[in-house]
PDB file of C-alpha atoms in Angstrom:
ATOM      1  CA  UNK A   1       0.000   0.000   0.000  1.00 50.00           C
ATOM      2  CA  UNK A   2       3.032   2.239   0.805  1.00 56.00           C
ATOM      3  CA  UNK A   3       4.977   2.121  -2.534  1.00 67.00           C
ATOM      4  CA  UNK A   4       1.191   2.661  -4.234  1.00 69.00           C
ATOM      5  CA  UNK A   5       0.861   5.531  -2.391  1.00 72.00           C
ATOM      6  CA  UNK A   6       4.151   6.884  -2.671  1.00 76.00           C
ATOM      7  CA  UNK A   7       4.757   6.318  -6.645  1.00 84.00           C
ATOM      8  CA  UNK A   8       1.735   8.394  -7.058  1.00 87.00           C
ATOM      9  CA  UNK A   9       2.926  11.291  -4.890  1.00 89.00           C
ATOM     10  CA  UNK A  10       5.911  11.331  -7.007  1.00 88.00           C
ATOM     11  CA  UNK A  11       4.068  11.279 -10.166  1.00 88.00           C
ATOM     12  CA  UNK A  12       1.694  13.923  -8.821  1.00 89.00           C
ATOM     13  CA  UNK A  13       4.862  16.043  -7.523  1.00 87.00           C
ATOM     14  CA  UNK A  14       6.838  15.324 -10.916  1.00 87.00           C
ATOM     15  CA  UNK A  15       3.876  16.794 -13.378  1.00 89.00           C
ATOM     16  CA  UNK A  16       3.622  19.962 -10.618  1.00 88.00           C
ATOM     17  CA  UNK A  17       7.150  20.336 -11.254  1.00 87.00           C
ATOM     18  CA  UNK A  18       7.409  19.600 -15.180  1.00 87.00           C
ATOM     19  CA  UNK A  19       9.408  22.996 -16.607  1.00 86.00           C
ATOM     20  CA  UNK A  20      10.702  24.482 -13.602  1.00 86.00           C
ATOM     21  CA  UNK A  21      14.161  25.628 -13.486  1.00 83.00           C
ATOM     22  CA  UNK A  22      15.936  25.930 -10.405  1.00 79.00           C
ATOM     23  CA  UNK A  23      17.509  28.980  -9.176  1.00 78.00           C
ATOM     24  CA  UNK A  24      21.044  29.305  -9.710  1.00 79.00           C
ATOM     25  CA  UNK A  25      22.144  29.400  -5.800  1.00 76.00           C
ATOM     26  CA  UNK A  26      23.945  32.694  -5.009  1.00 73.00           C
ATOM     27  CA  UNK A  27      27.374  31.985  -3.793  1.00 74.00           C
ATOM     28  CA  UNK A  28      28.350  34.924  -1.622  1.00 71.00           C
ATOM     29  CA  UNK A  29      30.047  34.272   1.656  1.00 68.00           C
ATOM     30  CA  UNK A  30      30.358  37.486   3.909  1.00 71.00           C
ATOM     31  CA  UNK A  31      33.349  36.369   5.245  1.00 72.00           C
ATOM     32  CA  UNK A  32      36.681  38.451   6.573  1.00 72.00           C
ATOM     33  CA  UNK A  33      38.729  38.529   3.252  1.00 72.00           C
ATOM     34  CA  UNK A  34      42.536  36.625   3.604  1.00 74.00           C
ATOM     35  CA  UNK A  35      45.492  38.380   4.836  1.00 74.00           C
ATOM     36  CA  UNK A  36      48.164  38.673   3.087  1.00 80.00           C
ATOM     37  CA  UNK A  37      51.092  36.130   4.379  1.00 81.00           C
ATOM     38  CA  UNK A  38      53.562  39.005   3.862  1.00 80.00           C
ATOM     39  CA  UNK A  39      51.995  41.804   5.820  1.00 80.00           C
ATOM     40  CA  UNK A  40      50.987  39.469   8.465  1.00 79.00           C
ATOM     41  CA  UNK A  41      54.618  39.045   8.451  1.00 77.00           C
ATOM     42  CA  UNK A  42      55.579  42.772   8.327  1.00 76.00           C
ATOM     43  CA  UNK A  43      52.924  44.239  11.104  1.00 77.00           C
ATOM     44  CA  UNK A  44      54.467  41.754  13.369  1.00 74.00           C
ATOM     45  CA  UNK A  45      58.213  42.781  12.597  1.00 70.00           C
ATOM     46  CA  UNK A  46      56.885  46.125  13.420  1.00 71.00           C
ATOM     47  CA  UNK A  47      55.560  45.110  16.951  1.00 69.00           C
ATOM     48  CA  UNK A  48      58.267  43.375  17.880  1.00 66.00           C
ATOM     49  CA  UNK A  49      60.644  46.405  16.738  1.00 64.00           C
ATOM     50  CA  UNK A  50      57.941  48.747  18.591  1.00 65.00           C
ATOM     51  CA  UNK A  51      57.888  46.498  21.958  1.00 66.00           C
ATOM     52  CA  UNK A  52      61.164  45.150  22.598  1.00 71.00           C
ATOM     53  CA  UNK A  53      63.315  47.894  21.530  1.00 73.00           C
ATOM     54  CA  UNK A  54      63.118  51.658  23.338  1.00 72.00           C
ATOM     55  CA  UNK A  55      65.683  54.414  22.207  1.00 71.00           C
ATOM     56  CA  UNK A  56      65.635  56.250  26.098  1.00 71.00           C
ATOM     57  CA  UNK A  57      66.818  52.506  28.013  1.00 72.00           C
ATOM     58  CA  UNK A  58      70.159  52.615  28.876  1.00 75.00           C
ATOM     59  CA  UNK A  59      71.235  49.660  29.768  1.00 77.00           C
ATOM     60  CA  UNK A  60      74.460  48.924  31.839  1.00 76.00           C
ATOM     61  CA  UNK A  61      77.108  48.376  29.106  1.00 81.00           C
ATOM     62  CA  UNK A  62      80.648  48.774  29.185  1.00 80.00           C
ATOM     63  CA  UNK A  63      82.605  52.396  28.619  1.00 79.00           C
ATOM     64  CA  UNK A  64      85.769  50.507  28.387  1.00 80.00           C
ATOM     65  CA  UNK A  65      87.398  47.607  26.313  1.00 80.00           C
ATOM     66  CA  UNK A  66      85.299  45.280  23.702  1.00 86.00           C
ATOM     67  CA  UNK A  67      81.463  46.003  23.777  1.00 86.00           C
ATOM     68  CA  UNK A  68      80.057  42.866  25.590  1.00 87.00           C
ATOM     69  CA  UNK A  69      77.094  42.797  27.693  1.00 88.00           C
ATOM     70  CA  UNK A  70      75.157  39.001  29.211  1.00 88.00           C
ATOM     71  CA  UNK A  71      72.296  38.524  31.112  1.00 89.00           C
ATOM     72  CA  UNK A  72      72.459  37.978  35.419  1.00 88.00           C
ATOM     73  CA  UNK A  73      71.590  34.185  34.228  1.00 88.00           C
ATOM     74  CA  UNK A  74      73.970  33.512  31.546  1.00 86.00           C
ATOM     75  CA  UNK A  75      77.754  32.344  32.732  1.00 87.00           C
ATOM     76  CA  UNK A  76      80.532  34.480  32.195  1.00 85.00           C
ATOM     77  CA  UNK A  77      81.952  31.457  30.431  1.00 89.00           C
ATOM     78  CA  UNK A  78      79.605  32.102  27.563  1.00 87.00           C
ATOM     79  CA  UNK A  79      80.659  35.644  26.730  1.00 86.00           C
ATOM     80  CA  UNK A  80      84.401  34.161  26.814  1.00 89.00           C
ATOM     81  CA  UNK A  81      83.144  31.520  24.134  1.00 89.00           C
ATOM     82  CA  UNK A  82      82.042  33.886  21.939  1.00 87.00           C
ATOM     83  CA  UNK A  83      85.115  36.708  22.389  1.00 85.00           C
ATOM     84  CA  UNK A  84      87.260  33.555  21.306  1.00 88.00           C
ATOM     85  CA  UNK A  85      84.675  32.532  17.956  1.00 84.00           C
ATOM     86  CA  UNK A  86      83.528  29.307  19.210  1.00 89.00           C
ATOM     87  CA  UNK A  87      80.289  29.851  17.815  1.00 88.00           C
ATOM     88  CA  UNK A  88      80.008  30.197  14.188  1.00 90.00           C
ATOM     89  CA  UNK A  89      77.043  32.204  13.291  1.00 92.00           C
ATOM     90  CA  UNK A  90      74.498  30.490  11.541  1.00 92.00           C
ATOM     91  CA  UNK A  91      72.421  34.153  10.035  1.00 92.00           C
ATOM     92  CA  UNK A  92      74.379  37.180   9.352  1.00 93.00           C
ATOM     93  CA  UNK A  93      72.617  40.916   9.119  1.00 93.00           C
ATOM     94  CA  UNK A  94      74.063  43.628   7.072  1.00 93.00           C
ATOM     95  CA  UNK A  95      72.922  46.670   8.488  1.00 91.00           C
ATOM     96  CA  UNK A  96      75.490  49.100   6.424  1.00 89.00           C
ATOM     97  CA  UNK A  97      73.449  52.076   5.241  1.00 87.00           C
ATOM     98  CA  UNK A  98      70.741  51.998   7.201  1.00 88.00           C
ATOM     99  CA  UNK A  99      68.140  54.174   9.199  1.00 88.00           C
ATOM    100  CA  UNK A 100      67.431  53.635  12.555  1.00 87.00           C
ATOM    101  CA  UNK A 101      64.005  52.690  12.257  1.00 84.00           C
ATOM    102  CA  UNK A 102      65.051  50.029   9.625  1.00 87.00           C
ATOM    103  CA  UNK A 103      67.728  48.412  11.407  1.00 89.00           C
ATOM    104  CA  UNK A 104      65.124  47.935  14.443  1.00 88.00           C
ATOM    105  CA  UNK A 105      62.961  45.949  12.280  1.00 86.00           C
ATOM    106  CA  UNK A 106      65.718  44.245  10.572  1.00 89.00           C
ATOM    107  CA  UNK A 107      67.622  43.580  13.943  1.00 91.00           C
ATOM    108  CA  UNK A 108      64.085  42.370  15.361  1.00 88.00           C
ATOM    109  CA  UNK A 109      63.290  40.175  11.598  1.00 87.00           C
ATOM    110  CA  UNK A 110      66.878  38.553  12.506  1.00 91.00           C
ATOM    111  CA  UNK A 111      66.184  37.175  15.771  1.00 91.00           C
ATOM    112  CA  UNK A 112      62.584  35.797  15.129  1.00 87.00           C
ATOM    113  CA  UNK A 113      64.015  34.204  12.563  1.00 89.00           C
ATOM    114  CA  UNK A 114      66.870  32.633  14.435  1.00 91.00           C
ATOM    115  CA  UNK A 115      64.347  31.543  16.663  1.00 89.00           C
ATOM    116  CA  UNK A 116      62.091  30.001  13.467  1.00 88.00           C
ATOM    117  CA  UNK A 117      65.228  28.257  12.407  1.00 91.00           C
ATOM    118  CA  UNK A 118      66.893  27.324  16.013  1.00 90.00           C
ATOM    119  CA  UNK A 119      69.639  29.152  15.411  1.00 91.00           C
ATOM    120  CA  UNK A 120      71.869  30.131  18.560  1.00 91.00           C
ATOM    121  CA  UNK A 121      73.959  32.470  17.452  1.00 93.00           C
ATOM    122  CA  UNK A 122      74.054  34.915  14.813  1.00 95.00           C
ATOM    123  CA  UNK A 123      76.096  37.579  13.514  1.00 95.00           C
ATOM    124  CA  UNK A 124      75.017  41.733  13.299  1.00 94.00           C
ATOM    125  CA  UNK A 125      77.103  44.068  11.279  1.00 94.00           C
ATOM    126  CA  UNK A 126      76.992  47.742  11.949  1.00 91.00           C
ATOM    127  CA  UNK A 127      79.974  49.287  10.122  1.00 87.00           C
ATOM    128  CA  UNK A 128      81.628  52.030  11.600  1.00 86.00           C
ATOM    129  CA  UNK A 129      80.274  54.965   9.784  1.00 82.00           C
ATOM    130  CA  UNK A 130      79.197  57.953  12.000  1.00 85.00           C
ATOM    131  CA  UNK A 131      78.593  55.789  14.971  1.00 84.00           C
ATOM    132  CA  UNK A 132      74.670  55.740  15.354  1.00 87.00           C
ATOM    133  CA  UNK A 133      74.076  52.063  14.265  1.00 89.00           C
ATOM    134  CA  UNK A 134      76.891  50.750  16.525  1.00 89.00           C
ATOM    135  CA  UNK A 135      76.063  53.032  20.099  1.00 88.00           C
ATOM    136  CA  UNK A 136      72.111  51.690  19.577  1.00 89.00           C
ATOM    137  CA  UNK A 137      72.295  48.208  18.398  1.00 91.00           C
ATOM    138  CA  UNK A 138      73.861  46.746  21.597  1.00 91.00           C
ATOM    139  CA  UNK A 139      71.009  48.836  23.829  1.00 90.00           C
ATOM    140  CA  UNK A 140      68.469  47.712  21.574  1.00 90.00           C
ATOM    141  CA  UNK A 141      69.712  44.067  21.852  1.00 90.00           C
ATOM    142  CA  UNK A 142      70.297  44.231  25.653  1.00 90.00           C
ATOM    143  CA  UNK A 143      66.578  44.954  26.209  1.00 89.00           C
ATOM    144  CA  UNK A 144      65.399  42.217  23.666  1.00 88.00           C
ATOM    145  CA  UNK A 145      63.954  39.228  26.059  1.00 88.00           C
ATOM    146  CA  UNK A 146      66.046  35.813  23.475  1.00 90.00           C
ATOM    147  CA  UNK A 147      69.259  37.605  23.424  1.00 91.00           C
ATOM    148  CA  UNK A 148      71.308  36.124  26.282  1.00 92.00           C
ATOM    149  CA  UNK A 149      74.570  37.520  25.345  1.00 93.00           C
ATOM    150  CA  UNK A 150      76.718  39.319  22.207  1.00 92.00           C
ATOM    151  CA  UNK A 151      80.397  40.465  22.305  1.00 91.00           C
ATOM    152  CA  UNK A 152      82.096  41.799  19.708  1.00 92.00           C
ATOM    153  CA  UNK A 153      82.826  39.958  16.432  1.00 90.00           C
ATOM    154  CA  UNK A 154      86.235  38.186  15.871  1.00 88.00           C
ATOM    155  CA  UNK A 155      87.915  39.334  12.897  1.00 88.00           C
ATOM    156  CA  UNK A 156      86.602  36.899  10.702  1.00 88.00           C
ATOM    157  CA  UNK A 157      82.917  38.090  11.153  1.00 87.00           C
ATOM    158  CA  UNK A 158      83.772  41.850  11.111  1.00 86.00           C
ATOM    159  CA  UNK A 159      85.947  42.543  14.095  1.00 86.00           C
ATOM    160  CA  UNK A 160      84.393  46.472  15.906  1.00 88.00           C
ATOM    161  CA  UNK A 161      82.190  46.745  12.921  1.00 90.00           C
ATOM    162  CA  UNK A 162      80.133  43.417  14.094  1.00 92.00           C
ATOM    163  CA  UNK A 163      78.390  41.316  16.916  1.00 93.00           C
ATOM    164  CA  UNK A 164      78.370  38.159  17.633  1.00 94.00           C
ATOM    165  CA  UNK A 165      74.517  37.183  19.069  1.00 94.00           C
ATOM    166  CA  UNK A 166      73.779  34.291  21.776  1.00 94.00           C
ATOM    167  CA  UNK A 167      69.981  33.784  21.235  1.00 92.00           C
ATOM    168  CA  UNK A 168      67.975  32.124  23.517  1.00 89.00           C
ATOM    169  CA  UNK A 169      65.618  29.593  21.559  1.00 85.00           C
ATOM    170  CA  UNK A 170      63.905  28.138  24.260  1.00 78.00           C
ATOM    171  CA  UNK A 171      63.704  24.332  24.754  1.00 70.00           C
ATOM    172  CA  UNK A 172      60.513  23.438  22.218  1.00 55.00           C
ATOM    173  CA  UNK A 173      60.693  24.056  19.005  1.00 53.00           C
ATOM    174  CA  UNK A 174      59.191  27.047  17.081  1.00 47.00           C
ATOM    175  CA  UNK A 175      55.756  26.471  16.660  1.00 46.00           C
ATOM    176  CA  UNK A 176      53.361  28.846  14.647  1.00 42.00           C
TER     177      UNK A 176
END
């Protein structure tokens, strides 16, 4: 009695529905469009640049002999390994040229990335030039929270123009 019933609904239904066209189903989503991966990249170069790094902290630095400065935590031993060049530098920043607003992004770009990559240490050249780049760059990197240590370069990796970086990766691995 069912599939009596039922075939004749679907006839009855079928000659109701004989020359219909369906509608042709809108397809607009109001949805947040996609960042780009790039400036996603860039705004958060900028707020890292903006948060670590503060041009009126002085930091305790040295007046006299190589610029070298490590945190309370880090041994002394540390700053002696990388006076000496035990660490080769896995990233190297060229700063040469320069504004100071662009080396703060670059300087903060470089040690994201060493933390991205799980690299430990990493080299930051300066120059000499007029002086700006090299009196800022080691306040700017005392203040920065993964930098446990720099000293300056050996001559191999640019000698008073250069710094060798400790960076502190943390023990898991980066994770985005």
């Amino acid at each position: 009695m069912k599939n009596k019933d039922t075939s004749d609904e679907q006839d009855l239904f079928s000659s109701m529905t004989k020359g219909i066209k369906p509608f042709k189903q809108d397809k607009r989503h109001f949805r947040s469009e996609q960042k780009d991966k790039k400036v996603i990249e860039e705004k958060t170069q900028q707020l890292h640049a903006d948060s670590y790094f503060s041009d009126t902290y002085q930091p305790h630095l040295p007046s006299e002999g190589p610029m070298r400065w490590s945190r309370n935590d880090i041994d002394s031993f540390e700053l002696k390994r990388l006076r000496r060049g035990d660490y080769q530098p896995d990233l190297l920043l060229d700063l040469h040229g320069m504004r100071q607003s662009e080396a703060k992004l670059e300087l903060a770009a470089l040690i994201q990335a060493c933390i991205k990559q799980q690299s430990h240490c990493c080299c930051v050249m300066h120059g000499h030039g007029t002086g700006i780049l090299k009196q800022n760059i080691p306040m700017w990197l005392a203040q920065h929270p993964h930098v446990k240590a720099f000293h300056k370069a050996p001559k191999e990796w640019g000698g008073d123009a250069a710094l060798l970086v400790l960076i502190d990766i943390g023990d898991e691995p980066y994770r985005r």
